């Protein structure tokens, strides 16, 4: 499963029961994903480069590993990538 965006990731991880089984739900999620978190539904993700010290950066670090994600962010800053909602994106496999 390739999740596009952090909202999609939170939604999928909220409804997953086990494997690829989901439990239908309606409403809001209060799922807060941060390291260490064992993703149950998402295999890879496409997401923006999020601002430093944000909860979204924590979610991405939980998926890709803090060291790997920080290395990618240093490279993005060096190459002047755009951050936040209308910025550049990355795919983590």
mmCIF file of N, CA and C in Angstrom:
data_model
loop_
_atom_site.group_PDB
_atom_site.id
_atom_site.type_symbol
_atom_site.label_atom_id
_atom_site.label_comp_id
_atom_site.label_asym_id
_atom_site.label_seq_id
_atom_site.Cartn_x
_atom_site.Cartn_y
_atom_site.Cartn_z
ATOM 1 N N UNK A 1 0.865 -1.172 0.000
ATOM 2 C CA UNK A 1 0.000 0.000 0.000
ATOM 3 C C UNK A 1 0.907 1.229 0.000
ATOM 4 N N UNK A 2 0.732 2.089 -0.982
ATOM 5 C CA UNK A 2 1.443 3.369 -1.055
ATOM 6 C C UNK A 2 0.472 4.442 -0.595
ATOM 7 N N UNK A 3 0.755 5.034 0.543
ATOM 8 C CA UNK A 3 -0.100 6.092 1.073
ATOM 9 C C UNK A 3 0.412 7.435 0.557
ATOM 10 N N UNK A 4 -0.493 8.253 0.076
ATOM 11 C CA UNK A 4 -0.134 9.579 -0.410
ATOM 12 C C UNK A 4 -0.625 10.598 0.606
ATOM 13 N N UNK A 5 0.322 11.126 1.382
ATOM 14 C CA UNK A 5 0.002 12.142 2.377
ATOM 15 C C UNK A 5 -0.159 11.591 3.774
ATOM 16 N N UNK A 6 0.173 12.425 4.746
ATOM 17 C CA UNK A 6 0.122 12.015 6.143
ATOM 18 C C UNK A 6 -1.307 11.811 6.645
ATOM 19 N N UNK A 7 -2.261 12.531 6.089
ATOM 20 C CA UNK A 7 -3.654 12.319 6.509
ATOM 21 C C UNK A 7 -4.135 10.938 6.087
ATOM 22 N N UNK A 8 -3.733 10.501 4.905
ATOM 23 C CA UNK A 8 -4.081 9.162 4.429
ATOM 24 C C UNK A 8 -3.452 8.103 5.320
ATOM 25 N N UNK A 9 -2.202 8.333 5.701
ATOM 26 C CA UNK A 9 -1.507 7.391 6.570
ATOM 27 C C UNK A 9 -2.242 7.260 7.903
ATOM 28 N N UNK A 10 -2.588 8.378 8.496
ATOM 29 C CA UNK A 10 -3.301 8.342 9.787
ATOM 30 C C UNK A 10 -4.638 7.631 9.648
ATOM 31 N N UNK A 11 -5.350 7.884 8.556
ATOM 32 C CA UNK A 11 -6.648 7.228 8.345
ATOM 33 C C UNK A 11 -6.477 5.712 8.200
ATOM 34 N N UNK A 12 -5.532 5.283 7.372
ATOM 35 C CA UNK A 12 -5.315 3.847 7.184
ATOM 36 C C UNK A 12 -4.863 3.164 8.468
ATOM 37 N N UNK A 13 -3.952 3.785 9.195
ATOM 38 C CA UNK A 13 -3.451 3.185 10.423
ATOM 39 C C UNK A 13 -4.511 3.203 11.541
ATOM 40 N N UNK A 14 -5.498 4.064 11.415
ATOM 41 C CA UNK A 14 -6.591 4.109 12.394
ATOM 42 C C UNK A 14 -7.568 2.957 12.192
ATOM 43 N N UNK A 15 -7.843 2.588 10.952
ATOM 44 C CA UNK A 15 -8.875 1.582 10.673
ATOM 45 C C UNK A 15 -8.341 0.161 10.538
ATOM 46 N N UNK A 16 -7.022 -0.018 10.490
ATOM 47 C CA UNK A 16 -6.462 -1.355 10.315
ATOM 48 C C UNK A 16 -6.696 -2.201 11.564
ATOM 49 N N UNK A 17 -7.080 -3.451 11.336
ATOM 50 C CA UNK A 17 -7.274 -4.397 12.433
ATOM 51 C C UNK A 17 -6.053 -5.310 12.510
ATOM 52 N N UNK A 18 -5.757 -5.975 11.412
ATOM 53 C CA UNK A 18 -4.541 -6.788 11.298
ATOM 54 C C UNK A 18 -4.307 -7.064 9.820
ATOM 55 N N UNK A 19 -3.038 -7.157 9.440
ATOM 56 C CA UNK A 19 -2.738 -7.353 8.031
ATOM 57 C C UNK A 19 -3.384 -6.258 7.224
ATOM 58 N N UNK A 20 -4.174 -6.647 6.237
ATOM 59 C CA UNK A 20 -4.885 -5.658 5.429
ATOM 60 C C UNK A 20 -6.378 -5.647 5.743
ATOM 61 N N UNK A 21 -6.748 -6.178 6.899
ATOM 62 C CA UNK A 21 -8.140 -6.152 7.330
ATOM 63 C C UNK A 21 -8.411 -4.801 7.986
ATOM 64 N N UNK A 22 -9.525 -4.189 7.600
ATOM 65 C CA UNK A 22 -9.873 -2.893 8.171
ATOM 66 C C UNK A 22 -11.229 -2.967 8.843
ATOM 67 N N UNK A 23 -11.415 -2.078 9.780
ATOM 68 C CA UNK A 23 -12.686 -1.940 10.470
ATOM 69 C C UNK A 23 -13.276 -0.594 10.056
ATOM 70 N N UNK A 24 -14.411 -0.599 9.361
ATOM 71 C CA UNK A 24 -14.983 0.678 8.920
ATOM 72 C C UNK A 24 -15.277 1.594 10.102
ATOM 73 N N UNK A 25 -14.931 2.828 9.935
ATOM 74 C CA UNK A 25 -15.180 3.819 10.988
ATOM 75 C C UNK A 25 -15.596 5.122 10.343
ATOM 76 N N UNK A 26 -16.177 5.976 11.139
ATOM 77 C CA UNK A 26 -16.584 7.293 10.683
ATOM 78 C C UNK A 26 -16.196 8.295 11.759
ATOM 79 N N UNK A 27 -15.752 9.460 11.319
ATOM 80 C CA UNK A 27 -15.427 10.491 12.298
ATOM 81 C C UNK A 27 -13.972 10.892 12.246
ATOM 82 N N UNK A 28 -13.478 11.405 13.340
ATOM 83 C CA UNK A 28 -12.125 11.916 13.458
ATOM 84 C C UNK A 28 -11.203 10.861 14.039
ATOM 85 N N UNK A 29 -9.921 11.026 13.791
ATOM 86 C CA UNK A 29 -8.939 10.169 14.439
ATOM 87 C C UNK A 29 -8.054 11.026 15.339
ATOM 88 N N UNK A 30 -7.657 10.446 16.435
ATOM 89 C CA UNK A 30 -6.702 11.131 17.300
ATOM 90 C C UNK A 30 -5.378 10.379 17.302
ATOM 91 N N UNK A 31 -5.163 9.569 16.261
ATOM 92 C CA UNK A 31 -3.943 8.764 16.152
ATOM 93 C C UNK A 31 -2.726 9.670 16.025
ATOM 94 N N UNK A 32 -1.789 9.508 16.916
ATOM 95 C CA UNK A 32 -0.550 10.274 16.931
ATOM 96 C C UNK A 32 0.584 9.285 16.715
ATOM 97 N N UNK A 33 1.224 9.356 15.559
ATOM 98 C CA UNK A 33 2.258 8.399 15.185
ATOM 99 C C UNK A 33 3.630 9.027 15.392
ATOM 100 N N UNK A 34 4.451 8.337 16.184
ATOM 101 C CA UNK A 34 5.803 8.828 16.464
ATOM 102 C C UNK A 34 6.687 7.614 16.738
ATOM 103 N N UNK A 35 8.002 7.772 16.610
ATOM 104 C CA UNK A 35 8.896 6.629 16.853
ATOM 105 C C UNK A 35 8.839 6.174 18.302
ATOM 106 N N UNK A 36 8.936 4.903 18.573
ATOM 107 C CA UNK A 36 8.878 3.808 17.609
ATOM 108 C C UNK A 36 7.419 3.434 17.365
ATOM 109 N N UNK A 37 7.046 3.286 16.120
ATOM 110 C CA UNK A 37 5.683 2.880 15.766
ATOM 111 C C UNK A 37 5.796 1.790 14.719
ATOM 112 N N UNK A 38 5.046 0.732 14.877
ATOM 113 C CA UNK A 38 5.036 -0.385 13.939
ATOM 114 C C UNK A 38 3.857 -0.202 12.982
ATOM 115 N N UNK A 39 4.141 0.276 11.775
ATOM 116 C CA UNK A 39 3.083 0.478 10.781
ATOM 117 C C UNK A 39 2.461 -0.857 10.424
ATOM 118 N N UNK A 40 1.142 -0.900 10.358
ATOM 119 C CA UNK A 40 0.423 -2.129 10.100
ATOM 120 C C UNK A 40 -0.158 -2.204 8.700
ATOM 121 N N UNK A 41 -0.408 -1.055 8.063
ATOM 122 C CA UNK A 41 -1.075 -1.032 6.764
ATOM 123 C C UNK A 41 -0.175 -0.471 5.662
ATOM 124 N N UNK A 42 0.567 0.544 5.951
ATOM 125 C CA UNK A 42 1.302 1.293 4.931
ATOM 126 C C UNK A 42 2.664 0.655 4.659
ATOM 127 N N UNK A 43 2.948 0.398 3.364
ATOM 128 C CA UNK A 43 4.231 -0.173 2.951
ATOM 129 C C UNK A 43 5.211 0.892 2.482
ATOM 130 N N UNK A 44 4.701 1.957 1.912
ATOM 131 C CA UNK A 44 5.528 3.075 1.464
ATOM 132 C C UNK A 44 4.665 4.328 1.467
ATOM 133 N N UNK A 45 5.335 5.489 1.413
ATOM 134 C CA UNK A 45 4.580 6.731 1.493
ATOM 135 C C UNK A 45 5.156 7.798 0.580
ATOM 136 N N UNK A 46 4.277 8.658 0.125
ATOM 137 C CA UNK A 46 4.656 9.884 -0.562
ATOM 138 C C UNK A 46 4.176 11.021 0.324
ATOM 139 N N UNK A 47 5.090 11.904 0.659
ATOM 140 C CA UNK A 47 4.744 13.009 1.547
ATOM 141 C C UNK A 47 5.644 14.202 1.275
ATOM 142 N N UNK A 48 5.217 15.342 1.731
ATOM 143 C CA UNK A 48 6.019 16.563 1.584
ATOM 144 C C UNK A 48 7.208 16.524 2.532
ATOM 145 N N UNK A 49 8.136 17.425 2.315
ATOM 146 C CA UNK A 49 9.175 17.679 3.303
ATOM 147 C C UNK A 49 8.539 18.595 4.340
ATOM 148 N N UNK A 50 8.343 18.086 5.542
ATOM 149 C CA UNK A 50 7.648 18.827 6.589
ATOM 150 C C UNK A 50 8.612 19.705 7.371
ATOM 151 N N UNK A 51 8.058 20.704 8.033
ATOM 152 C CA UNK A 51 8.894 21.643 8.771
ATOM 153 C C UNK A 51 9.568 20.952 9.957
ATOM 154 N N UNK A 52 10.776 21.414 10.310
ATOM 155 C CA UNK A 52 11.499 20.817 11.434
ATOM 156 C C UNK A 52 10.686 20.889 12.728
ATOM 157 N N UNK A 53 10.882 19.897 13.574
ATOM 158 C CA UNK A 53 10.243 19.800 14.889
ATOM 159 C C UNK A 53 8.723 19.652 14.837
ATOM 160 N N UNK A 54 8.173 19.263 13.680
ATOM 161 C CA UNK A 54 6.721 19.092 13.566
ATOM 162 C C UNK A 54 6.322 17.654 13.888
ATOM 163 N N UNK A 55 5.059 17.468 14.227
ATOM 164 C CA UNK A 55 4.556 16.114 14.486
ATOM 165 C C UNK A 55 4.564 15.287 13.202
ATOM 166 N N UNK A 56 4.417 15.936 12.061
ATOM 167 C CA UNK A 56 4.448 15.204 10.792
ATOM 168 C C UNK A 56 5.845 14.669 10.511
ATOM 169 N N UNK A 57 6.856 15.412 10.879
ATOM 170 C CA UNK A 57 8.225 14.925 10.743
ATOM 171 C C UNK A 57 8.446 13.721 11.665
ATOM 172 N N UNK A 58 7.814 13.721 12.815
ATOM 173 C CA UNK A 58 7.895 12.568 13.722
ATOM 174 C C UNK A 58 7.271 11.338 13.069
ATOM 175 N N UNK A 59 6.133 11.531 12.397
ATOM 176 C CA UNK A 59 5.457 10.428 11.727
ATOM 177 C C UNK A 59 6.338 9.849 10.623
ATOM 178 N N UNK A 60 6.942 10.715 9.826
ATOM 179 C CA UNK A 60 7.811 10.273 8.739
ATOM 180 C C UNK A 60 9.030 9.551 9.309
ATOM 181 N N UNK A 61 9.584 10.060 10.402
ATOM 182 C CA UNK A 61 10.734 9.422 11.044
ATOM 183 C C UNK A 61 10.376 8.049 11.603
ATOM 184 N N UNK A 62 9.154 7.896 12.070
ATOM 185 C CA UNK A 62 8.702 6.594 12.554
ATOM 186 C C UNK A 62 8.671 5.580 11.415
ATOM 187 N N UNK A 63 8.421 6.048 10.210
ATOM 188 C CA UNK A 63 8.352 5.155 9.054
ATOM 189 C C UNK A 63 9.731 4.869 8.470
ATOM 190 N N UNK A 64 10.486 5.930 8.204
ATOM 191 C CA UNK A 64 11.750 5.776 7.494
ATOM 192 C C UNK A 64 12.968 5.639 8.379
ATOM 193 N N UNK A 65 12.800 5.844 9.672
ATOM 194 C CA UNK A 65 13.938 5.829 10.583
ATOM 195 C C UNK A 65 14.518 7.234 10.699
ATOM 196 N N UNK A 66 14.787 7.644 11.922
ATOM 197 C CA UNK A 66 15.222 9.025 12.169
ATOM 198 C C UNK A 66 16.500 9.371 11.407
ATOM 199 N N UNK A 67 17.508 8.515 11.465
ATOM 200 C CA UNK A 67 18.780 8.822 10.805
ATOM 201 C C UNK A 67 18.611 8.987 9.294
ATOM 202 N N UNK A 68 17.869 8.080 8.674
ATOM 203 C CA UNK A 68 17.642 8.146 7.233
ATOM 204 C C UNK A 68 16.888 9.416 6.846
ATOM 205 N N UNK A 69 15.841 9.725 7.593
ATOM 206 C CA UNK A 69 15.025 10.905 7.292
ATOM 207 C C UNK A 69 15.832 12.188 7.499
ATOM 208 N N UNK A 70 16.611 12.260 8.562
ATOM 209 C CA UNK A 70 17.426 13.457 8.799
ATOM 210 C C UNK A 70 18.486 13.637 7.705
ATOM 211 N N UNK A 71 19.018 12.537 7.210
ATOM 212 C CA UNK A 71 19.976 12.603 6.095
ATOM 213 C C UNK A 71 19.285 13.150 4.841
ATOM 214 N N UNK A 72 18.089 12.688 4.577
ATOM 215 C CA UNK A 72 17.324 13.181 3.425
ATOM 216 C C UNK A 72 17.005 14.671 3.580
ATOM 217 N N UNK A 73 16.664 15.087 4.790
ATOM 218 C CA UNK A 73 16.350 16.502 5.037
ATOM 219 C C UNK A 73 17.578 17.388 4.857
ATOM 220 N N UNK A 74 18.739 16.922 5.301
ATOM 221 C CA UNK A 74 19.966 17.704 5.104
ATOM 222 C C UNK A 74 20.255 17.878 3.622
ATOM 223 N N UNK A 75 20.055 16.827 2.858
ATOM 224 C CA UNK A 75 20.246 16.903 1.406
ATOM 225 C C UNK A 75 19.228 17.856 0.778
ATOM 226 N N UNK A 76 17.988 17.801 1.234
ATOM 227 C CA UNK A 76 16.938 18.684 0.718
ATOM 228 C C UNK A 76 17.255 20.149 1.005
ATOM 229 N N UNK A 77 17.752 20.428 2.198
ATOM 230 C CA UNK A 77 18.114 21.808 2.543
ATOM 231 C C UNK A 77 19.300 22.276 1.701
ATOM 232 N N UNK A 78 20.262 21.398 1.520
ATOM 233 C CA UNK A 78 21.435 21.733 0.723
ATOM 234 C C UNK A 78 21.051 22.074 -0.724
ATOM 235 N N UNK A 79 20.055 21.349 -1.238
ATOM 236 C CA UNK A 79 19.618 21.567 -2.626
ATOM 237 C C UNK A 79 18.464 22.558 -2.732
ATOM 238 N N UNK A 80 18.135 23.201 -1.591
ATOM 239 C CA UNK A 80 17.105 24.242 -1.536
ATOM 240 C C UNK A 80 15.712 23.755 -1.971
ATOM 241 N N UNK A 81 15.346 22.551 -1.520
ATOM 242 C CA UNK A 81 13.995 22.057 -1.754
ATOM 243 C C UNK A 81 13.014 22.929 -0.977
ATOM 244 N N UNK A 82 11.780 22.938 -1.429
ATOM 245 C CA UNK A 82 10.732 23.668 -0.732
ATOM 246 C C UNK A 82 10.068 22.746 0.293
ATOM 247 N N UNK A 83 9.786 23.286 1.457
ATOM 248 C CA UNK A 83 9.166 22.523 2.533
ATOM 249 C C UNK A 83 7.693 22.914 2.671
ATOM 250 N N UNK A 84 6.950 22.126 3.414
ATOM 251 C CA UNK A 84 5.544 22.343 3.759
ATOM 252 C C UNK A 84 4.600 21.940 2.641
ATOM 253 N N UNK A 85 3.352 22.365 2.748
ATOM 254 C CA UNK A 85 2.266 21.866 1.911
ATOM 255 C C UNK A 85 2.452 22.055 0.410
ATOM 256 N N UNK A 86 3.071 23.121 -0.007
ATOM 257 C CA UNK A 86 3.242 23.362 -1.440
ATOM 258 C C UNK A 86 4.692 23.174 -1.844
ATOM 259 N N UNK A 87 5.403 22.337 -1.115
ATOM 260 C CA UNK A 87 6.816 22.122 -1.371
ATOM 261 C C UNK A 87 7.072 20.850 -2.161
ATOM 262 N N UNK A 88 8.325 20.457 -2.136
ATOM 263 C CA UNK A 88 8.730 19.228 -2.807
ATOM 264 C C UNK A 88 8.288 18.026 -1.978
ATOM 265 N N UNK A 89 8.178 16.899 -2.655
ATOM 266 C CA UNK A 89 7.739 15.672 -1.982
ATOM 267 C C UNK A 89 8.825 14.609 -2.074
ATOM 268 N N UNK A 90 8.650 13.589 -1.279
ATOM 269 C CA UNK A 90 9.563 12.447 -1.314
ATOM 270 C C UNK A 90 8.737 11.171 -1.206
ATOM 271 N N UNK A 91 9.326 10.095 -1.701
ATOM 272 C CA UNK A 91 8.706 8.781 -1.546
ATOM 273 C C UNK A 91 9.652 7.949 -0.708
ATOM 274 N N UNK A 92 9.121 7.351 0.349
ATOM 275 C CA UNK A 92 9.903 6.468 1.207
ATOM 276 C C UNK A 92 9.377 5.054 1.010
ATOM 277 N N UNK A 93 10.274 4.173 0.625
ATOM 278 C CA UNK A 93 9.889 2.774 0.330
ATOM 279 C C UNK A 93 10.432 1.872 1.423
#
